[in-house]
Coordinates of C-alpha atoms in Angstrom, one line a residue:
Chain A
M1 CA 102.8 -63.4 152.2
T2 CA 101.5 -59.8 152.6
T3 CA 98.3 -58.4 151.1
T4 CA 98.6 -56.6 147.8
V5 CA 96.6 -53.6 148.9
P6 CA 96.8 -51.2 151.9
A7 CA 95.3 -52.4 155.2
P8 CA 91.6 -51.5 155.9
R9 CA 90.5 -48.7 158.1
T10 CA 86.9 -49.9 158.6
T11 CA 84.8 -52.8 157.9
G12 CA 81.1 -53.1 157.7
E13 CA 79.1 -52.5 154.6
R14 CA 79.9 -54.4 151.4
G15 CA 83.4 -53.6 150.3
A16 CA 83.4 -50.6 152.7
P17 CA 87.1 -49.6 152.8
L18 CA 87.2 -49.7 149.0
A19 CA 83.9 -48.0 148.4
D20 CA 85.4 -44.9 147.0
V21 CA 87.5 -46.7 144.4
G22 CA 84.8 -47.1 141.9
R23 CA 83.6 -43.5 142.2
D24 CA 85.0 -42.4 138.8
E25 CA 87.2 -43.8 136.1
A26 CA 90.3 -41.9 137.3
S27 CA 90.3 -43.3 140.8
L28 CA 89.6 -46.8 139.5
R29 CA 92.6 -46.4 137.2
R30 CA 94.8 -45.1 140.0
F31 CA 93.8 -48.1 142.2
L32 CA 94.2 -50.7 139.5
H33 CA 97.5 -49.4 138.3
G34 CA 98.7 -49.0 141.9
L35 CA 98.4 -52.8 142.4
P36 CA 101.9 -54.3 142.7
G37 CA 103.2 -56.0 139.6
V38 CA 103.2 -59.8 139.5
D39 CA 106.4 -61.7 140.0
Q40 CA 106.0 -64.1 137.0
V41 CA 108.9 -66.4 137.8
G42 CA 107.9 -66.6 141.5
L43 CA 104.2 -67.3 140.7
E44 CA 104.9 -69.9 138.2
R45 CA 107.5 -71.6 140.5
R46 CA 105.0 -71.7 143.4
S47 CA 102.4 -73.2 141.1
A48 CA 104.8 -75.8 139.9
T49 CA 105.7 -76.6 143.6
L50 CA 102.1 -76.8 144.6
A51 CA 101.4 -79.2 141.7
T52 CA 103.9 -81.7 143.0
R53 CA 102.0 -82.3 146.2
S54 CA 101.2 -85.9 146.3
I55 CA 97.7 -86.7 147.6
K56 CA 97.1 -90.4 148.5
A57 CA 94.4 -92.9 149.5
D58 CA 91.9 -91.4 152.0
S59 CA 92.8 -87.9 151.3
K60 CA 92.5 -88.6 147.6
M61 CA 89.0 -90.0 148.0
R62 CA 87.9 -86.9 150.0
A63 CA 89.5 -84.7 147.4
I64 CA 87.7 -86.4 144.6
D65 CA 84.3 -86.1 146.4
M66 CA 85.0 -82.5 147.2
A67 CA 85.9 -81.8 143.5
V68 CA 82.8 -83.5 142.3
S69 CA 80.7 -81.3 144.7
M70 CA 82.4 -78.2 143.3
I71 CA 81.6 -78.9 139.6
D72 CA 79.5 -76.7 137.4
L73 CA 78.6 -79.3 134.9
T74 CA 78.6 -77.5 131.7
T75 CA 77.3 -77.8 128.2
L76 CA 77.8 -74.7 126.1
E77 CA 77.4 -75.9 122.5
G78 CA 75.4 -74.6 119.5
A79 CA 74.0 -78.1 119.3
D80 CA 72.5 -78.2 122.8
T81 CA 68.9 -79.4 123.0
P82 CA 66.5 -79.7 125.9
G83 CA 67.0 -83.4 125.8
K84 CA 70.8 -83.0 126.3
V85 CA 70.3 -80.6 129.2
R86 CA 67.8 -82.9 130.8
S87 CA 70.3 -85.9 130.7
L88 CA 73.0 -83.5 132.0
C89 CA 70.7 -82.6 134.9
A90 CA 70.2 -86.3 135.7
Q91 CA 73.9 -86.8 135.8
A92 CA 74.4 -83.8 137.9
M93 CA 72.0 -85.0 140.6
R94 CA 73.4 -88.6 140.6
P95 CA 76.9 -88.5 139.0
D96 CA 77.5 -92.2 139.4
P97 CA 74.5 -94.3 139.6
E98 CA 76.5 -97.4 140.7
Y99 CA 77.7 -95.4 143.7
P100 CA 74.9 -93.4 145.2
D101 CA 77.2 -91.9 147.8
V102 CA 78.9 -89.7 145.2
P103 CA 77.8 -86.1 146.0
A104 CA 75.7 -84.1 143.5
V105 CA 77.6 -81.5 141.5
A106 CA 77.2 -77.8 142.5
A107 CA 75.3 -76.6 139.5
V108 CA 74.5 -77.2 135.8
C109 CA 75.8 -74.4 133.4
V110 CA 73.8 -73.8 130.3
Y111 CA 72.9 -71.1 127.8
P112 CA 70.1 -68.8 129.0
D113 CA 67.4 -70.1 126.7
L114 CA 67.9 -73.6 128.1
A115 CA 68.0 -72.5 131.8
G116 CA 64.2 -73.1 132.2
V117 CA 64.6 -76.7 131.1
A118 CA 67.3 -77.2 133.8
V119 CA 65.4 -75.3 136.5
E120 CA 62.4 -77.6 135.9
R121 CA 64.6 -80.7 136.0
L122 CA 66.6 -79.7 139.0
A123 CA 63.7 -78.4 141.1
G124 CA 63.9 -79.7 144.7
S125 CA 67.5 -80.9 144.3
S126 CA 70.7 -79.2 145.8
V127 CA 72.0 -78.6 142.3
G128 CA 71.8 -74.9 141.1
V129 CA 71.3 -73.7 137.7
A130 CA 73.9 -71.4 136.2
A131 CA 73.4 -69.6 132.9
V132 CA 75.9 -67.8 130.9
A133 CA 74.7 -64.4 129.8
T134 CA 75.8 -61.0 128.4
A135 CA 76.4 -62.1 124.8
F136 CA 78.6 -65.1 125.9
P137 CA 81.3 -65.8 124.9
S138 CA 82.6 -62.8 123.2
G139 CA 80.7 -60.1 125.1
R140 CA 80.5 -58.0 122.0
S141 CA 77.0 -56.4 122.2
S142 CA 75.3 -53.3 123.6
L143 CA 74.5 -53.1 127.3
A144 CA 70.8 -53.3 126.6
V145 CA 71.2 -56.6 124.9
K146 CA 73.5 -57.9 127.7
L147 CA 70.8 -56.9 130.3
A148 CA 68.1 -58.5 128.3
D149 CA 70.2 -61.6 128.1
T150 CA 70.7 -61.7 131.8
A151 CA 66.9 -61.0 132.4
L152 CA 66.1 -64.0 130.2
A153 CA 68.2 -66.3 132.4
V154 CA 67.0 -64.7 135.7
D155 CA 63.3 -64.9 134.6
A156 CA 63.8 -68.6 133.7
G157 CA 64.9 -69.2 137.3
A158 CA 68.7 -69.4 137.1
S159 CA 70.3 -69.1 140.5
E160 CA 73.7 -68.1 139.2
I161 CA 74.6 -65.9 136.2
D162 CA 77.9 -66.2 134.5
M163 CA 78.7 -62.9 132.7
V164 CA 81.7 -62.1 130.5
I165 CA 83.5 -58.8 130.8
D166 CA 84.2 -56.6 127.7
R167 CA 87.8 -57.5 127.1
G168 CA 88.1 -54.9 124.2
A169 CA 87.1 -52.2 126.7
F170 CA 89.5 -53.6 129.4
L171 CA 92.4 -53.8 127.0
T172 CA 91.9 -50.2 125.8
G173 CA 92.0 -49.2 129.4
N174 CA 88.4 -48.2 129.5
Y175 CA 87.9 -49.6 133.1
G176 CA 84.9 -47.4 133.9
L177 CA 82.9 -49.0 131.1
V178 CA 83.7 -52.6 132.3
Y179 CA 83.0 -51.6 135.9
D180 CA 79.6 -50.0 135.0
E181 CA 78.6 -53.0 133.0
I182 CA 79.3 -55.4 135.9
V183 CA 77.4 -53.2 138.2
A184 CA 74.5 -53.0 135.9
V185 CA 74.4 -56.8 135.3
K186 CA 74.8 -57.3 139.1
Q187 CA 71.6 -55.2 139.5
A188 CA 69.8 -57.2 136.9
C189 CA 70.8 -60.5 138.6
G190 CA 68.6 -59.7 141.6
P191 CA 69.1 -62.5 144.1
A192 CA 71.0 -64.6 141.6
H193 CA 74.8 -65.0 142.2
L194 CA 77.0 -63.2 139.8
K195 CA 80.1 -64.8 138.4
V196 CA 82.3 -62.5 136.3
I197 CA 84.3 -64.2 133.5
L198 CA 87.7 -62.5 133.0
E199 CA 88.7 -64.6 130.0
T200 CA 92.3 -64.5 131.1
G201 CA 93.5 -66.1 127.9
E202 CA 92.7 -62.8 126.1
L203 CA 94.2 -60.6 128.7
A204 CA 97.7 -59.4 128.4
G205 CA 99.7 -61.1 131.1
Y206 CA 99.5 -61.6 134.8
D207 CA 99.3 -58.0 135.7
D208 CA 96.2 -57.7 133.7
V209 CA 94.6 -60.7 135.4
R210 CA 95.3 -59.2 138.8
R211 CA 93.8 -55.8 137.6
A212 CA 90.7 -57.5 136.1
S213 CA 90.2 -59.6 139.3
W214 CA 90.1 -56.4 141.4
L215 CA 88.0 -54.6 139.0
A216 CA 85.4 -57.3 139.0
L217 CA 85.5 -57.6 142.9
L218 CA 85.1 -53.8 143.2
A219 CA 82.1 -53.9 140.9
G220 CA 80.4 -56.5 143.0
A221 CA 81.2 -59.9 141.5
D222 CA 80.3 -62.8 143.9
V223 CA 82.7 -65.0 142.0
I224 CA 85.5 -64.3 139.6
K225 CA 85.8 -66.9 136.9
T226 CA 88.9 -67.6 134.7
S227 CA 87.5 -68.3 131.2
T228 CA 84.6 -69.1 129.0
G229 CA 86.1 -72.4 127.9
K230 CA 86.1 -71.3 124.3
I231 CA 89.6 -69.8 124.3
S232 CA 92.8 -71.5 124.9
P233 CA 94.7 -71.2 127.3
A234 CA 91.9 -71.3 129.8
A235 CA 92.3 -72.0 133.5
T236 CA 96.1 -72.4 134.3
L237 CA 97.3 -72.9 137.8
P238 CA 99.2 -69.6 138.0
V239 CA 96.2 -67.6 136.9
V240 CA 93.9 -69.4 139.3
Q241 CA 96.5 -68.7 142.0
L242 CA 96.5 -65.0 141.2
M243 CA 92.7 -64.9 141.4
L244 CA 92.8 -66.8 144.8
L245 CA 95.2 -64.2 146.0
A246 CA 92.8 -61.4 145.1
V247 CA 89.8 -62.9 146.9
R248 CA 92.0 -63.7 149.9
D249 CA 93.1 -60.1 150.0
W250 CA 89.5 -58.9 149.5
H251 CA 88.6 -60.9 152.6
R252 CA 91.4 -59.5 154.6
L253 CA 90.3 -56.0 153.6
T254 CA 86.6 -56.2 153.9
G255 CA 85.8 -59.4 155.8
E256 CA 83.7 -60.6 152.9
H257 CA 84.2 -64.0 151.2
R258 CA 84.2 -64.0 147.4
G259 CA 84.7 -67.0 145.2
V260 CA 86.7 -68.2 142.3
K261 CA 85.7 -70.5 139.5
A262 CA 88.4 -72.2 137.4
A263 CA 86.8 -73.0 134.0
G264 CA 88.0 -74.7 131.0
G265 CA 91.0 -77.0 130.4
I266 CA 90.7 -78.8 133.7
R267 CA 90.0 -82.4 132.4
S268 CA 91.7 -84.8 134.7
A269 CA 91.2 -85.6 138.4
K270 CA 94.8 -84.9 138.9
D271 CA 94.5 -81.3 137.6
A272 CA 91.4 -80.8 139.8
I273 CA 93.4 -82.0 143.0
K274 CA 96.2 -79.7 142.1
H275 CA 93.8 -76.8 142.1
L276 CA 92.3 -77.9 145.4
V277 CA 95.8 -77.8 146.9
A278 CA 96.2 -74.3 145.6
V279 CA 92.9 -73.2 147.1
N280 CA 94.0 -74.5 150.5
E281 CA 97.4 -73.1 150.3
V282 CA 96.8 -69.8 148.7
A283 CA 93.3 -68.7 149.8
G284 CA 92.9 -70.9 152.9
P285 CA 90.7 -73.7 153.9
D286 CA 87.7 -71.4 154.1
W287 CA 87.5 -71.6 150.3
L288 CA 87.3 -75.4 150.2
T289 CA 83.5 -75.2 149.7
P290 CA 81.3 -75.2 146.6
A291 CA 80.1 -71.8 147.7
L292 CA 83.5 -70.3 147.1
F293 CA 85.3 -72.5 144.7
R294 CA 84.0 -74.1 141.5
F295 CA 85.2 -76.0 138.5
G296 CA 83.6 -75.2 135.2
A297 CA 83.9 -78.4 133.3
S298 CA 82.3 -81.0 131.2
S299 CA 84.7 -84.0 130.9
L300 CA 86.3 -83.5 134.4
L301 CA 83.4 -85.3 136.1
N302 CA 84.0 -88.5 134.2
D303 CA 87.6 -88.6 135.0
L304 CA 86.9 -88.0 138.7
L305 CA 84.3 -90.8 138.8
R306 CA 86.8 -93.1 137.0
Q307 CA 89.5 -92.3 139.6
R308 CA 87.0 -92.8 142.4
R309 CA 86.1 -96.2 141.1
T310 CA 89.8 -97.0 140.6
Q311 CA 90.4 -96.2 144.3
L312 CA 87.4 -98.3 145.4
E313 CA 87.9 -101.3 143.1
G314 CA 91.6 -101.5 143.3
H315 CA 92.2 -101.6 139.5
Y316 CA 92.0 -99.1 136.6
V317 CA 88.6 -98.5 135.2
G318 CA 87.9 -98.0 131.5
A319 CA 86.4 -94.8 130.2
S320 CA 83.6 -96.7 128.6
Y321 CA 82.5 -98.0 132.0
I322 CA 81.3 -94.5 132.9
G323 CA 78.3 -93.2 131.1
S324 CA 78.1 -89.5 130.3
A325 CA 75.3 -87.2 129.6
Chain B
M1 CA 122.7 -100.0 120.2
S2 CA 125.0 -101.7 122.6
L3 CA 127.5 -99.8 124.8
S4 CA 130.2 -99.0 122.2
P5 CA 133.7 -100.0 123.3
P6 CA 136.3 -97.3 123.5
V7 CA 137.7 -96.8 119.9
D8 CA 140.6 -94.6 119.2
G9 CA 140.7 -93.3 122.7
R10 CA 137.0 -92.3 122.5
L11 CA 134.7 -92.9 125.4
G12 CA 131.7 -95.1 125.0
V13 CA 128.4 -93.4 124.7
A14 CA 126.4 -94.7 127.8
K15 CA 122.8 -95.1 127.1
T16 CA 119.6 -95.1 129.2
F17 CA 116.6 -96.1 127.0
K18 CA 113.1 -94.9 127.6
L19 CA 109.6 -96.2 127.2
Y20 CA 107.5 -95.8 124.1
V21 CA 104.1 -94.4 125.0
G22 CA 101.6 -92.5 122.9
G23 CA 104.2 -92.0 120.1
A24 CA 106.6 -90.3 122.5
F25 CA 109.6 -91.6 124.5
P26 CA 108.9 -90.7 128.0
R27 CA 111.0 -91.8 131.1
S28 CA 109.2 -94.0 133.6
E29 CA 106.8 -92.0 135.7
S30 CA 108.7 -93.6 138.7
G31 CA 112.0 -92.3 137.5
R32 CA 113.5 -95.7 137.8
S33 CA 115.7 -97.6 135.4
Y34 CA 117.6 -101.0 135.6
P35 CA 120.9 -102.2 134.1
V36 CA 120.6 -104.6 131.0
S37 CA 123.3 -107.0 130.4
D38 CA 124.2 -109.0 127.3
A39 CA 124.1 -112.8 127.2
K40 CA 127.5 -112.9 128.8
G41 CA 126.6 -110.7 131.7
R42 CA 128.3 -107.5 130.5
L43 CA 126.5 -104.2 131.0
L44 CA 124.9 -103.1 127.7
A45 CA 122.8 -100.1 128.8
H46 CA 120.2 -99.0 131.1
A47 CA 116.5 -99.4 130.3
A48 CA 113.5 -97.7 131.9
L49 CA 111.9 -99.7 134.8
A50 CA 108.1 -99.0 134.1
S51 CA 105.7 -98.7 137.0
R52 CA 101.9 -99.3 137.2
K53 CA 101.3 -95.7 136.3
D54 CA 103.2 -96.2 133.1
V55 CA 100.8 -99.1 132.5
R56 CA 97.9 -96.8 133.1
D57 CA 99.3 -94.1 130.7
A58 CA 100.1 -96.6 128.1
V59 CA 96.5 -98.1 128.2
S60 CA 95.1 -94.6 128.0
A61 CA 97.2 -94.0 124.9
A62 CA 96.2 -97.2 123.3
A63 CA 92.5 -96.6 124.0
G64 CA 92.8 -93.2 122.6
A65 CA 94.4 -94.5 119.4
G66 CA 91.9 -97.3 119.0
K67 CA 89.2 -95.3 117.1
G68 CA 91.6 -94.1 114.4
W69 CA 93.5 -97.4 113.9
S70 CA 90.4 -99.6 114.0
G71 CA 88.6 -97.3 111.6
A72 CA 91.4 -97.1 109.1
T73 CA 90.7 -99.0 105.9
A74 CA 92.3 -102.6 105.7
Y75 CA 94.2 -101.4 102.7
N76 CA 95.6 -98.5 104.7
K77 CA 96.5 -100.6 107.6
G78 CA 98.3 -103.0 105.3
Q79 CA 100.3 -100.2 103.8
V80 CA 101.3 -98.9 107.2
L81 CA 102.4 -102.3 108.4
Y82 CA 104.4 -102.8 105.2
R83 CA 106.1 -99.5 105.8
V84 CA 107.2 -100.8 109.2
A85 CA 108.7 -103.8 107.4
E86 CA 110.6 -101.3 105.1
M87 CA 112.0 -99.5 108.1
L88 CA 113.0 -102.7 109.8
Q89 CA 114.9 -103.7 106.7
A90 CA 116.6 -100.3 106.7
R91 CA 117.8 -100.9 110.2
R92 CA 118.6 -104.4 109.7
E93 CA 122.2 -104.3 110.8
G94 CA 121.5 -102.5 114.0
L95 CA 118.8 -104.9 114.9
V96 CA 121.2 -107.8 114.2
D97 CA 123.7 -106.3 116.6
D98 CA 120.9 -105.9 119.2
V99 CA 119.9 -109.5 118.9
V100 CA 123.5 -110.8 119.0
A101 CA 124.0 -108.9 122.2
A102 CA 120.8 -109.8 123.8
E103 CA 120.5 -113.5 122.9
G104 CA 124.2 -114.4 122.6
L105 CA 123.6 -115.9 119.1
T106 CA 126.2 -116.0 116.4
R107 CA 125.8 -113.2 113.9
K108 CA 124.6 -115.6 111.2
R109 CA 121.8 -117.0 113.4
A110 CA 120.9 -113.5 114.6
S111 CA 120.6 -112.4 111.0
T112 CA 118.3 -115.3 110.2
Q113 CA 116.2 -114.2 113.3
V114 CA 116.0 -110.6 112.1
D115 CA 115.1 -111.5 108.6
A116 CA 112.4 -113.9 109.8
A117 CA 111.0 -111.0 111.9
I118 CA 110.9 -108.7 108.9
D119 CA 109.3 -111.4 106.7
R120 CA 106.8 -112.1 109.5
W121 CA 105.8 -108.4 109.6
V122 CA 105.2 -108.5 105.7
W123 CA 103.2 -111.6 106.2
Y124 CA 100.8 -110.1 108.7
A125 CA 100.7 -106.8 106.6
G126 CA 99.3 -108.9 103.9
W127 CA 96.5 -110.2 106.1
T128 CA 94.8 -106.9 106.9
D129 CA 92.5 -106.9 103.9
K130 CA 91.9 -110.7 103.9
I131 CA 90.8 -111.2 107.5
S132 CA 87.2 -110.4 106.9
S133 CA 87.0 -112.7 104.0
V134 CA 88.5 -115.6 105.9
L135 CA 86.9 -115.2 109.4
G136 CA 83.6 -113.6 108.0
S137 CA 80.7 -115.4 106.3
V138 CA 77.2 -115.1 105.0
N139 CA 75.2 -117.6 106.9
P140 CA 72.3 -119.7 105.8
V141 CA 69.4 -119.2 108.2
A142 CA 65.9 -120.6 108.3
G143 CA 63.9 -117.3 108.1
P144 CA 63.5 -114.2 106.0
F145 CA 66.8 -112.8 106.9
V146 CA 70.1 -111.9 105.4
N147 CA 72.5 -113.1 108.0
W148 CA 76.2 -112.3 108.0
S149 CA 79.2 -112.4 110.4
A150 CA 82.1 -110.0 110.2
P151 CA 85.2 -109.7 112.5
E152 CA 85.9 -106.5 114.4
P153 CA 88.9 -105.6 116.4
T154 CA 88.9 -106.7 120.0
G155 CA 90.3 -103.4 121.3
V156 CA 93.2 -102.8 123.5
V157 CA 95.4 -105.8 123.8
G158 CA 98.1 -106.2 126.6
V159 CA 101.0 -108.3 125.3
L160 CA 103.6 -110.0 127.6
A161 CA 106.2 -110.5 125.0
P162 CA 108.1 -113.8 124.9
Q163 CA 111.1 -113.7 127.3
G164 CA 113.5 -115.7 125.1
S165 CA 113.1 -114.5 121.5
S166 CA 113.6 -110.8 121.9
L167 CA 112.8 -109.6 118.4
L168 CA 111.2 -112.4 116.3
G169 CA 109.1 -113.5 119.3
L170 CA 108.0 -110.0 119.9
V171 CA 107.0 -109.4 116.2
D172 CA 105.3 -112.7 116.2
V173 CA 102.9 -111.7 118.9
L174 CA 102.6 -108.0 118.2
A175 CA 102.0 -108.0 114.4
P176 CA 98.8 -109.9 114.5
V177 CA 97.3 -107.5 117.2
L178 CA 97.9 -104.6 114.7
A179 CA 96.8 -106.5 111.7
T180 CA 93.4 -107.1 113.2
G181 CA 93.0 -103.4 114.0
C182 CA 93.6 -103.6 117.7
T183 CA 96.0 -101.5 119.6
A184 CA 98.8 -102.8 121.9
V185 CA 100.4 -102.3 125.3
V186 CA 103.6 -104.5 125.1
V187 CA 105.7 -105.4 128.1
A188 CA 109.1 -106.3 126.5
S189 CA 111.3 -109.3 127.4
Q190 CA 112.5 -108.3 130.9
E191 CA 116.2 -109.5 130.5
R192 CA 116.4 -108.8 126.8
P193 CA 114.5 -105.4 126.3
L194 CA 116.9 -103.7 123.8
P195 CA 115.6 -105.3 120.5
A196 CA 112.1 -104.1 121.6
V197 CA 113.4 -100.6 122.2
G198 CA 115.0 -100.8 118.7
L199 CA 111.5 -101.8 117.3
S200 CA 110.0 -98.8 119.1
E201 CA 112.3 -96.6 117.3
V202 CA 111.4 -98.2 114.0
L203 CA 107.7 -97.7 114.8
A204 CA 108.2 -94.1 115.8
T205 CA 109.7 -93.3 112.4
S206 CA 107.2 -95.3 110.3
D207 CA 103.6 -94.4 109.7
V208 CA 102.1 -96.2 112.6
P209 CA 100.0 -93.5 114.6
G210 CA 101.2 -92.8 118.1
G211 CA 99.6 -94.8 120.7
V212 CA 98.8 -97.8 118.4
V213 CA 101.8 -99.6 119.9
N214 CA 103.1 -98.8 123.4
I215 CA 106.3 -100.6 124.6
L216 CA 107.2 -100.8 128.3
T217 CA 110.3 -102.2 129.6
G218 CA 110.6 -103.4 133.1
A219 CA 109.7 -106.2 135.5
T220 CA 107.0 -108.4 133.9
A221 CA 105.8 -109.7 137.3
E222 CA 105.3 -106.2 138.5
L223 CA 103.4 -104.8 135.5
A224 CA 101.4 -107.9 134.4
P225 CA 98.9 -107.8 137.3
W226 CA 98.0 -104.2 136.5
L227 CA 97.5 -104.9 132.9
A228 CA 95.4 -108.0 133.6
A229 CA 93.2 -106.0 136.0
H230 CA 92.8 -102.9 133.9
A231 CA 89.2 -102.7 132.8
E232 CA 90.1 -100.8 129.5
V233 CA 92.3 -103.7 128.3
H234 CA 90.2 -106.1 126.2
G235 CA 92.6 -108.9 125.5
L236 CA 95.7 -110.3 127.2
D237 CA 98.5 -112.3 125.6
L238 CA 100.4 -114.3 128.3
A239 CA 103.2 -115.5 125.9
G240 CA 105.9 -114.1 128.2
A241 CA 104.1 -114.4 131.5
P242 CA 106.1 -115.7 134.5
A243 CA 105.0 -119.4 134.9
E244 CA 104.1 -118.9 138.6
L245 CA 101.9 -116.0 137.7
A246 CA 100.1 -117.4 134.6
V247 CA 97.1 -118.8 136.4
E248 CA 96.5 -115.8 138.6
L249 CA 96.7 -113.5 135.6
E250 CA 94.1 -115.5 133.8
R251 CA 91.8 -115.3 136.9
T252 CA 92.4 -111.6 137.2
A253 CA 91.6 -111.0 133.5
A254 CA 88.4 -113.0 133.8
D255 CA 87.1 -110.3 136.3
T256 CA 86.7 -107.9 133.3
V257 CA 86.0 -110.7 130.8
K258 CA 89.1 -110.2 128.7
R259 CA 90.1 -112.5 125.8
V260 CA 93.1 -114.3 127.0
L261 CA 95.7 -116.2 125.1
P262 CA 97.2 -118.5 127.8
R263 CA 100.9 -119.0 128.5
P264 CA 102.4 -121.8 126.5
A265 CA 104.2 -124.5 128.6
T266 CA 107.4 -123.7 126.6
E267 CA 108.2 -120.8 124.5
A268 CA 106.7 -121.3 121.0
D269 CA 109.1 -121.8 118.0
H270 CA 108.7 -118.5 116.5
T271 CA 110.5 -119.4 113.2
R272 CA 107.5 -121.5 112.1
V273 CA 105.0 -119.5 110.0
P274 CA 102.0 -119.1 112.2
G275 CA 98.4 -119.9 111.3
T276 CA 95.5 -117.6 111.8
A277 CA 95.2 -118.4 115.5
R278 CA 96.4 -115.0 116.7
L279 CA 94.3 -113.1 114.0
R280 CA 91.2 -115.0 115.3
A281 CA 92.1 -114.3 118.9
W282 CA 92.0 -110.6 118.5
S283 CA 88.9 -110.5 116.4
E284 CA 85.3 -110.3 117.7
I285 CA 82.7 -111.8 115.3
K286 CA 79.7 -109.7 115.0
T287 CA 76.6 -111.3 113.4
V288 CA 74.0 -109.2 111.8
W289 CA 70.4 -110.3 111.1
H290 CA 68.8 -108.2 108.5
P291 CA 65.2 -108.7 107.5
V292 CA 64.5 -109.2 103.8
G293 CA 61.3 -108.4 101.9
R294 CA 59.4 -105.2 101.5

């Protein structure tokens, strides 16, 4: 498959060949609307084909462990308490106490006011702290509030920031506003990684997903993320596949690796493995690392642990045998 | 339900029946099916040949339905089960046809079997709000405590349905599971699955919530070990277990500390009105010590 944008002339500084695109609203619009349309039937058929791949025995164990290491273990409820976040952190560091060889998850994802609690608990471990920010989940607030929200999380020590784009502005074609917001938040992040949530369930079709992905990459997103998890449909395989295509093309153009995070709606080990197959086939094996691909999930971890035990113990394991935070 | 013979030059409608899992009728995950013959060896229809993954799906469905069903009031459970009996009565003729074809009985004897099955269902429907009075108790203890015992549902029960009596036998082992508030994964009689398929169609159109009863058709010897080993299954009824597997199944079930009803040496006489043995089997007695005084 060919790339969806013209070949690079130079490489070097961050996003070099595309540096001009974000210059003003008009060139941004020209670029985004110049992206080729998505072949919906072809995309969905490829997703369906990738989903039929059967992964067995040893490969399945490796896939399960890999999926565990890619999880952003998430709690984003109004009822979250410091206690709940602490127990989530315990589970993140040692997902299955009966099997200490299960890898730790990639990060814990919480609201910014609880990021400090997670940072304290996870200090010295390999588990990162991701905080959602910028008036999550709707993104409906002023830039000043969004930046303050980001600063709250960064000051608390969060190593990753999950921001939402202004879907209203995107849908009205106000790409410049969305771009500028991402750039501003990226600046406010400092050394923290920026994940940009596109909330694909609120965008109008696959073409919009492709445009939003490129917009976020152009503005400096380290990772593009499907959804907040508050809207259904969230992460679907075709949407994740489109986003993987975008980061793959970005890499071909600029030499930089940007990541993808599939969040929301992935609850079973089977779904997770389907996504890993897509990552390998669409983006390439480079992306099979927690640095470049993540699952945003709360209940997925338990199903992965259950399937892992099923593989090891030779019989099906009940959900009640796995404790959850 | 049987393959209808050509009448007036019409072709018979060939049937391939499916499983009943989580309130839906899926094909086997494996895509397999097997021919089902009547008592004289003539092809009746095809039935789904379930695999271990269908067992897994059925157990998940049963576990998911457990909270709602066990939490329903005893009165409500009784009403729902009585509704099943009503639907059985409405489909009586079709079920008689099924039993005649499956078991090779005369129409008169098959009718007696179906009537007994409906009556058995009504009998167990009446038990739902009496179990706690009969199995529960307030216990005299030597201390300043109020002490009482009450039955609670065991959970997910795997049922290997009797191989001989395809409808009455099935109802005889399934209805007590539901009456106690448990949910069931049933493996129907291997050679005579069609009356069980008929029952699943009755259950789907009555008020029993999806997933409370899941009926699999297929090779009992293939499915039973997975059911016995599954950690989310809390009870196992070996009524229709193959003789050579019975001991091994009990041993496997012990690994996850299941309640087990052992395989009888010969199939029970299902026409006899049962006692409370099966209601007891699928109830766990919880005893509470509550301090008295101020």
